Amino acid sequence: MNELKLTGLTKYFGDFAAVRDVDLTVKPDEVLCLLGPSGCGKTTTLRMIAGLESATQGAVYFGDRDVTHLPARDRDVAMAFQFYALYPDLTVGQNLAYPLQAEAPTPAESADRLARIAEILQLTEVLDRYPHQLSEGEKQRVAVGRCVIRAPNAFLFDEPLSRLDAKLRDEMRGSIRKILATLDRPTVIVTHDQLEAMTMGDRIAVMRDGKVEQIGRPLDVFERPANIFVAGFIGTPQMNLLKGRCLAVNDTGLEVDLSGQMIRLPSGPFATLPQTGAEVTLGFRPRAAARAQDDAVSLQAARVFLSENMGAETLVHSDWNGQNLRVLAHGPGHPEGQVHDVQVDPADLTLFGADGIRITRKSDKEAA
Ligand code: ATP
């Protein structure tokens, strides 16, 4: 089967660049999630792949075939939108089988595919019902099933779980993941929900303002965000991002002035080093503070202004010299108004240069 490739894909609406110079490849057996905040260009990118929106510049390829100027009906992609529409007068089974008409498989093959999809999506019991007799979750599963019953050039999903409540989303993520693994076609899912992207995508493309900021496997993007935007966007609770200035750099260490407090970091792990005097940002995950050891960096005298009970953990928000700190603590954490020190292992710190780009570590290559 063929890969899906986008080269320099760009879309202008008038003067406004909704999608800018997107290059990416989705392998035949791969699920790529387009993730980003509202308005960053995810749906427009998907629509250009489907042929529902024309590209201003750049190209869309299915394998070696340039389909950029082909109308949607000739691209043979299957697309499930967030606003699913089922045929009200057809049963679930007929709705699911409807797209097969174009392919005209043998009746036995049709029945086989229908049974398999219905089983994976747990719709076997409701095959004879009509859409108005279904719950929202069942309707959404029928919409997904109708999309994946065929064998097109690519599968495209736009926020496939957006209309479900939290519990159903949890369940559906698993079932969709299972079905996607069997598809063997390039698959693109648009979502603004990072948990969906982390759990359903083989890789994630994080977008902002029409551009792809980083493409990588979910854990790589989480552990090695390319820049401050990705670091702040991926991960709940959000990564702490503290602004500072590099006061001294030598072979053994970096001295960073963070809001008037001097922090010393070993320089050995970093592949490159910031210049003396350069602005830097230090990032660390709120969970990192709970596991710090003796040689940790200590951020002293943070004042708690909000404690959020999250069940087994508490998310403690503090003011530290005018910068916000978020720390996940076991149990009840610190009460509001209390002053506390926050410890972080140097290995858990992510360093960003003045340009907002992450300063790579020597260990990155081994991890990749
Ligand atoms: P969301 O998650 O909110 O759906 P998105 O990342 O999918 O957002 P797009 O729908 O791709 O974003 O839109 C990207 C930008 O392009 C937005 O600012 C949107 O307002 C703009 N846009 C989309 N379609 C058009 C159009 N037909 N005419 C003008 N501007 C448009």
mmCIF file of C-alpha atoms and ligand atoms in Angstrom:
data_model
loop_
_atom_site.group_PDB
_atom_site.id
_atom_site.type_symbol
_atom_site.label_atom_id
_atom_site.label_comp_id
_atom_site.label_asym_id
_atom_site.label_seq_id
_atom_site.Cartn_x
_atom_site.Cartn_y
_atom_site.Cartn_z
ATOM 1 C CA MET A 1 0.000 0.000 0.000
ATOM 2 C CA ASN A 2 0.986 3.617 -0.557
ATOM 3 C CA GLU A 3 2.183 6.246 1.843
ATOM 4 C CA LEU A 4 0.576 9.666 2.081
ATOM 5 C CA LYS A 5 2.934 12.584 1.538
ATOM 6 C CA LEU A 6 2.439 16.337 1.878
ATOM 7 C CA THR A 7 5.098 18.678 0.504
ATOM 8 C CA GLY A 8 5.088 22.407 1.191
ATOM 9 C CA LEU A 9 1.314 22.296 1.627
ATOM 10 C CA THR A 10 -0.001 25.840 2.081
ATOM 11 C CA LYS A 11 -3.466 27.390 2.233
ATOM 12 C CA TYR A 12 -4.300 31.080 2.120
ATOM 13 C CA PHE A 13 -7.804 32.405 2.742
ATOM 14 C CA GLY A 14 -7.336 35.868 1.229
ATOM 15 C CA ASP A 15 -4.218 37.254 2.928
ATOM 16 C CA PHE A 16 -4.482 34.878 5.858
ATOM 17 C CA ALA A 17 -2.193 31.837 5.884
ATOM 18 C CA ALA A 18 -4.248 29.071 7.539
ATOM 19 C CA VAL A 19 -1.673 26.346 6.687
ATOM 20 C CA ARG A 20 1.978 27.107 5.975
ATOM 21 C CA ASP A 21 4.503 24.914 4.258
ATOM 22 C CA VAL A 22 3.534 21.584 5.797
ATOM 23 C CA ASP A 23 5.819 18.661 4.948
ATOM 24 C CA LEU A 24 4.985 15.252 6.295
ATOM 25 C CA THR A 25 4.741 11.606 5.377
ATOM 26 C CA VAL A 26 2.340 9.031 6.799
ATOM 27 C CA LYS A 27 3.364 5.430 6.213
ATOM 28 C CA PRO A 28 0.777 2.890 5.037
ATOM 29 C CA ASP A 29 0.415 1.274 8.444
ATOM 30 C CA GLU A 30 0.756 4.476 10.434
ATOM 31 C CA VAL A 31 -1.626 6.682 12.407
ATOM 32 C CA LEU A 32 -0.591 10.332 12.510
ATOM 33 C CA CYS A 33 -2.418 12.743 14.812
ATOM 34 C CA LEU A 34 -2.557 16.427 13.890
ATOM 35 C CA LEU A 35 -2.677 18.135 17.265
ATOM 36 C CA GLY A 36 -2.848 21.799 18.143
ATOM 37 C CA PRO A 37 -4.965 24.598 19.561
ATOM 38 C CA SER A 38 -8.161 25.812 17.948
ATOM 39 C CA GLY A 39 -7.564 27.574 14.635
ATOM 40 C CA CYS A 40 -4.032 26.245 14.048
ATOM 41 C CA GLY A 41 -4.958 24.708 10.671
ATOM 42 C CA LYS A 42 -5.582 21.030 11.458
ATOM 43 C CA THR A 43 -8.948 20.701 9.728
ATOM 44 C CA THR A 44 -7.828 22.742 6.730
ATOM 45 C CA THR A 45 -4.859 20.395 6.299
ATOM 46 C CA LEU A 46 -7.175 17.382 6.500
ATOM 47 C CA ARG A 47 -9.585 18.923 4.014
ATOM 48 C CA MET A 48 -6.744 19.537 1.559
ATOM 49 C CA ILE A 49 -5.764 15.866 1.822
ATOM 50 C CA ALA A 50 -9.380 14.882 1.142
ATOM 51 C CA GLY A 51 -9.698 17.323 -1.778
ATOM 52 C CA LEU A 52 -12.448 19.320 -0.042
ATOM 53 C CA GLU A 53 -10.224 22.404 0.020
ATOM 54 C CA SER A 54 -7.816 23.428 -2.741
ATOM 55 C CA ALA A 55 -4.146 23.957 -1.886
ATOM 56 C CA THR A 56 -2.672 27.404 -2.553
ATOM 57 C CA GLN A 57 0.799 25.899 -2.853
ATOM 58 C CA GLY A 58 2.450 22.541 -2.317
ATOM 59 C CA ALA A 59 1.302 19.032 -3.126
ATOM 60 C CA VAL A 60 -0.502 15.951 -1.826
ATOM 61 C CA TYR A 61 0.761 12.536 -2.939
ATOM 62 C CA PHE A 62 -0.698 9.069 -2.518
ATOM 63 C CA GLY A 63 2.436 7.045 -3.170
ATOM 64 C CA ASP A 64 3.999 8.509 -6.332
ATOM 65 C CA ARG A 65 0.698 9.874 -7.553
ATOM 66 C CA ASP A 66 0.240 13.648 -7.286
ATOM 67 C CA VAL A 67 -3.443 14.084 -6.345
ATOM 68 C CA THR A 68 -3.253 17.802 -5.510
ATOM 69 C CA HIS A 69 -5.627 18.795 -8.275
ATOM 70 C CA LEU A 70 -7.913 15.749 -8.210
ATOM 71 C CA PRO A 71 -11.471 16.374 -7.014
ATOM 72 C CA ALA A 72 -12.473 14.720 -3.747
ATOM 73 C CA ARG A 73 -14.581 12.040 -5.436
ATOM 74 C CA ASP A 74 -11.555 10.737 -7.354
ATOM 75 C CA ARG A 75 -9.192 10.502 -4.374
ATOM 76 C CA ASP A 76 -10.789 7.515 -2.699
ATOM 77 C CA VAL A 77 -10.242 8.546 0.901
ATOM 78 C CA ALA A 78 -12.574 7.656 3.761
ATOM 79 C CA MET A 79 -13.356 10.504 6.084
ATOM 80 C CA ALA A 80 -15.257 10.639 9.380
ATOM 81 C CA PHE A 81 -16.209 14.101 10.592
ATOM 82 C CA GLN A 82 -16.969 15.291 14.069
ATOM 83 C CA PHE A 83 -20.561 15.907 13.030
ATOM 84 C CA TYR A 84 -21.489 12.450 11.918
ATOM 85 C CA ALA A 85 -24.588 11.922 9.819
ATOM 86 C CA LEU A 86 -26.184 8.501 9.621
ATOM 87 C CA TYR A 87 -28.959 7.608 7.212
ATOM 88 C CA PRO A 88 -32.032 7.669 9.488
ATOM 89 C CA ASP A 89 -34.044 5.186 7.417
ATOM 90 C CA LEU A 90 -31.306 2.561 7.285
ATOM 91 C CA THR A 91 -30.466 0.142 10.069
ATOM 92 C CA VAL A 92 -27.046 0.142 11.710
ATOM 93 C CA GLY A 93 -26.018 -2.807 9.542
ATOM 94 C CA GLN A 94 -27.191 -1.043 6.363
ATOM 95 C CA ASN A 95 -25.474 2.195 7.414
ATOM 96 C CA LEU A 96 -22.229 0.325 8.033
ATOM 97 C CA ALA A 97 -22.402 -1.552 4.740
ATOM 98 C CA TYR A 98 -23.448 1.472 2.666
ATOM 99 C CA PRO A 99 -19.931 2.533 1.550
ATOM 100 C CA LEU A 100 -19.262 -0.976 0.259
ATOM 101 C CA GLN A 101 -21.656 -0.387 -2.641
ATOM 102 C CA ALA A 102 -18.927 1.502 -4.481
ATOM 103 C CA GLU A 103 -16.474 -1.357 -4.127
ATOM 104 C CA ALA A 104 -19.008 -4.135 -4.760
ATOM 105 C CA PRO A 105 -17.287 -6.961 -2.915
ATOM 106 C CA THR A 106 -18.957 -10.395 -3.002
ATOM 107 C CA PRO A 107 -21.897 -10.795 -0.580
ATOM 108 C CA ALA A 108 -19.815 -13.175 1.531
ATOM 109 C CA GLU A 109 -16.946 -10.710 1.743
ATOM 110 C CA SER A 110 -19.356 -7.878 2.601
ATOM 111 C CA ALA A 111 -20.919 -9.915 5.377
ATOM 112 C CA ASP A 112 -17.512 -10.836 6.656
ATOM 113 C CA ARG A 113 -16.259 -7.257 6.802
ATOM 114 C CA LEU A 114 -19.494 -6.071 8.398
ATOM 115 C CA ALA A 115 -19.317 -8.746 11.096
ATOM 116 C CA ARG A 116 -15.679 -7.952 11.863
ATOM 117 C CA ILE A 117 -16.188 -4.185 12.146
ATOM 118 C CA ALA A 118 -19.360 -4.637 14.209
ATOM 119 C CA GLU A 119 -17.573 -6.959 16.582
ATOM 120 C CA ILE A 120 -14.571 -4.683 17.145
ATOM 121 C CA LEU A 121 -16.789 -1.657 17.665
ATOM 122 C CA GLN A 122 -19.246 -3.632 19.817
ATOM 123 C CA LEU A 123 -22.183 -2.986 17.525
ATOM 124 C CA THR A 124 -23.185 -6.601 16.845
ATOM 125 C CA GLU A 125 -26.157 -6.396 19.208
ATOM 126 C CA VAL A 126 -27.574 -3.272 17.587
ATOM 127 C CA LEU A 127 -27.153 -4.101 13.877
ATOM 128 C CA ASP A 128 -30.935 -4.176 13.306
ATOM 129 C CA ARG A 129 -31.673 -0.917 15.109
ATOM 130 C CA TYR A 130 -32.228 2.468 13.473
ATOM 131 C CA PRO A 131 -30.110 5.552 14.321
ATOM 132 C CA HIS A 132 -32.822 7.160 16.472
ATOM 133 C CA GLN A 133 -32.735 4.060 18.687
ATOM 134 C CA LEU A 134 -29.005 4.481 19.441
ATOM 135 C CA SER A 135 -27.085 6.286 22.151
ATOM 136 C CA GLU A 136 -24.646 9.040 21.137
ATOM 137 C CA GLY A 137 -21.720 6.699 21.678
ATOM 138 C CA GLU A 138 -23.265 4.008 19.493
ATOM 139 C CA LYS A 139 -23.973 6.563 16.748
ATOM 140 C CA GLN A 140 -20.377 7.723 16.793
ATOM 141 C CA ARG A 141 -19.142 4.153 16.601
ATOM 142 C CA VAL A 142 -21.374 3.522 13.577
ATOM 143 C CA ALA A 143 -19.888 6.639 11.942
ATOM 144 C CA VAL A 144 -16.363 5.365 12.596
ATOM 145 C CA GLY A 145 -17.305 1.879 11.409
ATOM 146 C CA ARG A 146 -18.793 3.239 8.216
ATOM 147 C CA CYS A 147 -15.524 5.046 7.575
ATOM 148 C CA VAL A 148 -13.272 2.049 8.148
ATOM 149 C CA ILE A 149 -15.309 -0.657 6.441
ATOM 150 C CA ARG A 150 -13.797 0.202 3.069
ATOM 151 C CA ALA A 151 -10.188 -0.073 1.937
ATOM 152 C CA PRO A 152 -9.472 3.392 0.516
ATOM 153 C CA ASN A 153 -6.166 5.200 -0.114
ATOM 154 C CA ALA A 154 -6.237 6.892 3.291
ATOM 155 C CA PHE A 155 -8.407 7.280 6.371
ATOM 156 C CA LEU A 156 -9.087 10.759 7.690
ATOM 157 C CA PHE A 157 -10.797 11.483 11.010
ATOM 158 C CA ASP A 158 -11.755 14.939 12.241
ATOM 159 C CA GLU A 159 -12.204 14.957 16.036
ATOM 160 C CA PRO A 160 -13.785 11.494 15.988
ATOM 161 C CA LEU A 161 -14.531 11.456 19.717
ATOM 162 C CA SER A 162 -15.476 15.059 20.316
ATOM 163 C CA ARG A 163 -19.175 14.489 20.941
ATOM 164 C CA LEU A 164 -18.740 11.812 23.572
ATOM 165 C CA ASP A 165 -18.704 12.175 27.333
ATOM 166 C CA ALA A 166 -15.474 11.521 29.217
ATOM 167 C CA LYS A 167 -16.207 7.891 30.068
ATOM 168 C CA LEU A 168 -17.186 6.966 26.514
ATOM 169 C CA ARG A 169 -14.142 8.753 25.129
ATOM 170 C CA ASP A 170 -11.942 6.592 27.347
ATOM 171 C CA GLU A 171 -13.624 3.443 26.063
ATOM 172 C CA MET A 172 -13.682 4.558 22.437
ATOM 173 C CA ARG A 173 -10.008 5.538 22.330
ATOM 174 C CA GLY A 174 -9.197 1.912 22.998
ATOM 175 C CA SER A 175 -11.608 0.476 20.427
ATOM 176 C CA ILE A 176 -10.585 2.931 17.717
ATOM 177 C CA ARG A 177 -6.910 2.243 18.406
ATOM 178 C CA LYS A 178 -7.617 -1.475 18.012
ATOM 179 C CA ILE A 179 -9.395 -0.999 14.726
ATOM 180 C CA LEU A 180 -6.775 1.425 13.381
ATOM 181 C CA ALA A 181 -4.086 -1.165 13.980
ATOM 182 C CA THR A 182 -5.824 -3.472 11.495
ATOM 183 C CA LEU A 183 -6.332 -0.925 8.709
ATOM 184 C CA ASP A 184 -2.989 -0.948 6.929
ATOM 185 C CA ARG A 185 -3.663 2.412 5.322
ATOM 186 C CA PRO A 186 -2.182 5.842 6.104
ATOM 187 C CA THR A 187 -4.459 7.373 8.711
ATOM 188 C CA VAL A 188 -4.659 10.991 9.856
ATOM 189 C CA ILE A 189 -6.635 12.020 12.936
ATOM 190 C CA VAL A 190 -7.290 15.663 13.772
ATOM 191 C CA THR A 191 -7.662 16.394 17.452
ATOM 192 C CA HIS A 192 -7.084 19.186 19.934
ATOM 193 C CA ASP A 193 -7.068 16.650 22.766
ATOM 194 C CA GLN A 194 -3.517 15.668 23.633
ATOM 195 C CA LEU A 195 -4.576 12.510 25.456
ATOM 196 C CA GLU A 196 -6.327 11.326 22.297
ATOM 197 C CA ALA A 197 -3.221 12.108 20.252
ATOM 198 C CA MET A 198 -0.865 10.440 22.724
ATOM 199 C CA THR A 199 -2.935 7.265 22.907
ATOM 200 C CA MET A 200 -4.108 6.865 19.310
ATOM 201 C CA GLY A 201 -1.211 8.185 17.227
ATOM 202 C CA ASP A 202 1.934 6.322 16.216
ATOM 203 C CA ARG A 203 3.285 9.835 15.687
ATOM 204 C CA ILE A 204 1.994 13.299 16.486
ATOM 205 C CA ALA A 205 2.402 16.469 14.428
ATOM 206 C CA VAL A 206 1.990 19.465 16.739
ATOM 207 C CA MET A 207 0.711 22.528 14.854
ATOM 208 C CA ARG A 208 0.608 26.221 15.687
ATOM 209 C CA ASP A 209 -0.501 29.119 13.471
ATOM 210 C CA GLY A 210 -0.632 26.905 10.392
ATOM 211 C CA LYS A 211 2.856 25.446 10.859
ATOM 212 C CA VAL A 212 4.060 22.097 12.095
ATOM 213 C CA GLU A 213 6.215 22.733 15.168
ATOM 214 C CA GLN A 214 7.296 19.127 15.766
ATOM 215 C CA ILE A 215 6.603 15.636 14.464
ATOM 216 C CA GLY A 216 7.524 12.646 16.561
ATOM 217 C CA ARG A 217 6.428 9.603 18.512
ATOM 218 C CA PRO A 218 4.183 10.574 21.424
ATOM 219 C CA LEU A 219 6.772 9.885 24.110
ATOM 220 C CA ASP A 220 9.518 11.698 22.173
ATOM 221 C CA VAL A 221 7.365 14.795 21.849
ATOM 222 C CA PHE A 222 6.536 14.616 25.564
ATOM 223 C CA GLU A 223 10.089 14.016 26.760
ATOM 224 C CA ARG A 224 11.965 16.052 24.168
ATOM 225 C CA PRO A 225 9.682 18.910 23.062
ATOM 226 C CA ALA A 226 11.312 20.835 20.207
ATOM 227 C CA ASN A 227 10.515 24.239 21.658
ATOM 228 C CA ILE A 228 8.734 26.154 24.399
ATOM 229 C CA PHE A 229 5.387 26.079 22.593
ATOM 230 C CA VAL A 230 5.337 22.276 22.312
ATOM 231 C CA ALA A 231 6.615 21.930 25.892
ATOM 232 C CA GLY A 232 3.763 24.073 27.186
ATOM 233 C CA PHE A 233 1.136 22.445 24.975
ATOM 234 C CA ILE A 234 1.888 18.768 25.628
ATOM 235 C CA GLY A 235 1.472 17.348 29.115
ATOM 236 C CA THR A 236 -1.091 17.809 31.872
ATOM 237 C CA PRO A 237 -0.544 19.545 34.189
ATOM 238 C CA GLN A 238 1.427 21.939 32.051
ATOM 239 C CA MET A 239 5.233 22.020 32.201
ATOM 240 C CA ASN A 240 6.772 24.748 34.383
ATOM 241 C CA LEU A 241 8.646 27.240 32.210
ATOM 242 C CA LEU A 242 10.899 29.587 34.180
ATOM 243 C CA LYS A 243 12.685 32.470 32.520
ATOM 244 C CA GLY A 244 16.293 33.234 33.416
ATOM 245 C CA ARG A 245 19.661 34.451 32.201
ATOM 246 C CA CYS A 246 22.841 32.474 31.808
ATOM 247 C CA LEU A 247 25.501 34.196 33.918
ATOM 248 C CA ALA A 248 28.461 31.889 33.440
ATOM 249 C CA VAL A 249 29.227 28.864 31.281
ATOM 250 C CA ASN A 250 32.195 26.543 31.579
ATOM 251 C CA ASP A 251 33.023 22.863 31.160
ATOM 252 C CA THR A 252 31.650 21.857 34.514
ATOM 253 C CA GLY A 253 28.556 23.914 34.779
ATOM 254 C CA LEU A 254 26.098 26.627 33.881
ATOM 255 C CA GLU A 255 25.085 29.346 36.264
ATOM 256 C CA VAL A 256 21.624 30.644 35.638
ATOM 257 C CA ASP A 257 19.983 33.617 37.286
ATOM 258 C CA LEU A 258 16.340 32.672 37.727
ATOM 259 C CA SER A 259 14.417 35.612 39.137
ATOM 260 C CA GLY A 260 17.368 36.636 41.293
ATOM 261 C CA GLN A 261 18.158 33.132 42.573
ATOM 262 C CA MET A 262 21.350 31.517 41.292
ATOM 263 C CA ILE A 263 20.926 27.959 39.960
ATOM 264 C CA ARG A 264 23.880 25.774 39.053
ATOM 265 C CA LEU A 265 23.473 23.004 36.467
ATOM 266 C CA PRO A 266 26.019 20.484 35.182
ATOM 267 C CA SER A 267 26.918 21.380 31.576
ATOM 268 C CA GLY A 268 28.139 17.875 30.638
ATOM 269 C CA PRO A 269 24.758 16.452 29.548
ATOM 270 C CA PHE A 270 24.062 19.230 27.020
ATOM 271 C CA ALA A 271 25.155 18.857 23.394
ATOM 272 C CA THR A 272 25.541 22.630 22.975
ATOM 273 C CA LEU A 273 25.659 25.427 25.530
ATOM 274 C CA PRO A 274 24.068 28.856 25.623
ATOM 275 C CA GLN A 275 26.318 31.914 25.500
ATOM 276 C CA THR A 276 27.124 33.772 28.683
ATOM 277 C CA GLY A 277 24.506 36.486 29.083
ATOM 278 C CA ALA A 278 21.906 34.688 26.934
ATOM 279 C CA GLU A 279 18.290 34.408 28.020
ATOM 280 C CA VAL A 280 17.250 30.843 28.754
ATOM 281 C CA THR A 281 14.089 29.087 29.913
ATOM 282 C CA LEU A 282 14.176 26.171 32.311
ATOM 283 C CA GLY A 283 11.332 23.693 32.034
ATOM 284 C CA PHE A 284 10.287 20.854 34.291
ATOM 285 C CA ARG A 285 7.168 18.761 34.667
ATOM 286 C CA PRO A 286 5.085 19.265 37.828
ATOM 287 C CA ARG A 287 5.463 15.548 38.589
ATOM 288 C CA ALA A 288 9.289 15.789 38.566
ATOM 289 C CA ALA A 289 9.334 17.709 41.838
ATOM 290 C CA ALA A 290 7.947 14.731 43.732
ATOM 291 C CA ARG A 291 10.846 12.425 42.848
ATOM 292 C CA ALA A 292 13.859 14.732 43.345
ATOM 293 C CA GLN A 293 16.999 13.322 44.993
ATOM 294 C CA ASP A 294 19.731 14.895 47.144
ATOM 295 C CA ASP A 295 21.676 16.631 44.369
ATOM 296 C CA ALA A 296 18.536 18.386 43.172
ATOM 297 C CA VAL A 297 18.297 22.004 42.143
ATOM 298 C CA SER A 298 16.413 23.842 44.862
ATOM 299 C CA LEU A 299 13.951 26.649 44.100
ATOM 300 C CA GLN A 300 13.563 28.273 47.471
ATOM 301 C CA ALA A 301 10.689 29.980 49.204
ATOM 302 C CA ALA A 302 7.775 29.491 46.807
ATOM 303 C CA ARG A 303 4.473 30.719 48.257
ATOM 304 C CA VAL A 304 1.396 28.560 47.665
ATOM 305 C CA PHE A 305 -1.607 30.448 46.290
ATOM 306 C CA LEU A 306 -3.789 27.532 45.173
ATOM 307 C CA SER A 307 -4.012 23.835 46.034
ATOM 308 C CA GLU A 308 -6.114 21.664 43.728
ATOM 309 C CA ASN A 309 -7.168 18.275 45.022
ATOM 310 C CA MET A 310 -6.813 15.712 42.203
ATOM 311 C CA GLY A 311 -7.615 12.585 44.187
ATOM 312 C CA ALA A 312 -4.414 10.799 45.199
ATOM 313 C CA GLU A 313 -2.342 13.883 44.330
ATOM 314 C CA THR A 314 -2.582 17.617 44.835
ATOM 315 C CA LEU A 315 -1.577 20.177 42.244
ATOM 316 C CA VAL A 316 0.084 22.956 44.190
ATOM 317 C CA HIS A 317 0.374 26.354 42.461
ATOM 318 C CA SER A 318 2.928 28.730 43.964
ATOM 319 C CA ASP A 319 4.383 32.112 43.273
ATOM 320 C CA TRP A 320 8.164 31.970 43.074
ATOM 321 C CA ASN A 321 9.733 35.397 42.657
ATOM 322 C CA GLY A 322 6.938 36.460 40.360
ATOM 323 C CA GLN A 323 6.916 33.244 38.287
ATOM 324 C CA ASN A 324 4.245 30.550 38.535
ATOM 325 C CA LEU A 325 5.286 27.118 39.762
ATOM 326 C CA ARG A 326 3.119 24.000 39.497
ATOM 327 C CA VAL A 327 4.074 20.973 41.531
ATOM 328 C CA LEU A 328 2.275 17.652 41.913
ATOM 329 C CA ALA A 329 2.474 16.445 45.486
ATOM 330 C CA HIS A 330 1.393 13.110 46.936
ATOM 331 C CA GLY A 331 -1.496 13.389 49.343
ATOM 332 C CA PRO A 332 -2.862 16.733 50.474
ATOM 333 C CA GLY A 333 0.240 18.826 49.498
ATOM 334 C CA HIS A 334 0.761 22.270 51.014
ATOM 335 C CA PRO A 335 -1.986 24.548 52.249
ATOM 336 C CA GLU A 336 -2.492 27.948 50.639
ATOM 337 C CA GLY A 337 -0.182 30.644 52.033
ATOM 338 C CA GLN A 338 2.547 28.187 53.031
ATOM 339 C CA VAL A 339 6.131 28.832 51.903
ATOM 340 C CA HIS A 340 8.034 25.793 50.583
ATOM 341 C CA ASP A 341 11.124 24.826 48.589
ATOM 342 C CA VAL A 342 10.785 22.947 45.293
ATOM 343 C CA GLN A 343 13.476 20.410 44.423
ATOM 344 C CA VAL A 344 14.114 19.200 40.862
ATOM 345 C CA ASP A 345 16.709 16.752 39.581
ATOM 346 C CA PRO A 346 18.960 18.340 36.929
ATOM 347 C CA ALA A 347 18.128 15.360 34.677
ATOM 348 C CA ASP A 348 14.460 16.409 34.753
ATOM 349 C CA LEU A 349 15.200 19.938 33.570
ATOM 350 C CA THR A 350 14.685 20.950 29.953
ATOM 351 C CA LEU A 351 16.710 23.931 28.812
ATOM 352 C CA PHE A 352 15.516 26.270 26.058
ATOM 353 C CA GLY A 353 17.676 28.927 24.391
ATOM 354 C CA ALA A 354 16.764 32.566 23.757
ATOM 355 C CA ASP A 355 15.071 31.510 20.487
ATOM 356 C CA GLY A 356 12.747 29.175 22.402
ATOM 357 C CA ILE A 357 14.340 26.054 20.869
ATOM 358 C CA ARG A 358 15.226 23.189 23.180
ATOM 359 C CA ILE A 359 18.958 22.756 23.807
ATOM 360 C CA THR A 360 19.621 19.124 22.986
ATOM 361 C CA ARG A 361 21.208 16.640 25.343
ATOM 362 C CA LYS A 362 23.946 14.208 24.412
ATOM 363 C CA SER A 363 21.625 11.382 25.463
ATOM 364 C CA ASP A 364 18.986 12.356 22.860
ATOM 365 C CA LYS A 365 20.533 10.200 20.147
ATOM 366 C CA GLU A 366 20.395 7.058 22.257
ATOM 367 C CA ALA A 367 16.775 7.778 23.193
ATOM 368 C CA ALA A 368 15.665 8.409 19.598
HETATM 369 P P1 ATP B 1 -10.456 23.802 15.405
HETATM 370 O O1 ATP B 1 -9.722 22.870 16.321
HETATM 371 O O2 ATP B 1 -11.069 24.964 16.128
HETATM 372 O O3 ATP B 1 -11.386 23.108 14.468
HETATM 373 P P2 ATP B 1 -8.381 23.948 13.356
HETATM 374 O O4 ATP B 1 -6.996 23.811 13.839
HETATM 375 O O5 ATP B 1 -8.996 22.754 12.728
HETATM 376 O O6 ATP B 1 -9.311 24.522 14.497
HETATM 377 P P3 ATP B 1 -8.951 25.266 10.852
HETATM 378 O O7 ATP B 1 -10.420 24.925 10.841
HETATM 379 O O8 ATP B 1 -8.073 24.516 9.945
HETATM 380 O O9 ATP B 1 -8.382 25.179 12.328
HETATM 381 O O10 ATP B 1 -8.811 26.818 10.574
HETATM 382 C C1 ATP B 1 -7.555 27.442 10.524
HETATM 383 C C2 ATP B 1 -7.757 28.930 10.373
HETATM 384 O O11 ATP B 1 -8.291 29.203 9.082
HETATM 385 C C3 ATP B 1 -8.739 29.520 11.372
HETATM 386 O O12 ATP B 1 -8.268 30.785 11.782
HETATM 387 C C4 ATP B 1 -10.019 29.656 10.587
HETATM 388 O O13 ATP B 1 -10.816 30.733 11.071
HETATM 389 C C5 ATP B 1 -9.501 29.937 9.190
HETATM 390 N N1 ATP B 1 -10.430 29.446 8.157
HETATM 391 C C6 ATP B 1 -10.847 28.163 7.992
HETATM 392 N N2 ATP B 1 -11.667 28.055 6.924
HETATM 393 C C7 ATP B 1 -11.771 29.320 6.403
HETATM 394 C C8 ATP B 1 -12.471 29.864 5.294
HETATM 395 N N3 ATP B 1 -13.230 29.105 4.495
HETATM 396 N N4 ATP B 1 -12.343 31.193 5.065
HETATM 397 C C9 ATP B 1 -11.561 31.973 5.860
HETATM 398 N N5 ATP B 1 -10.868 31.512 6.922
HETATM 399 C C10 ATP B 1 -10.972 30.208 7.199
#
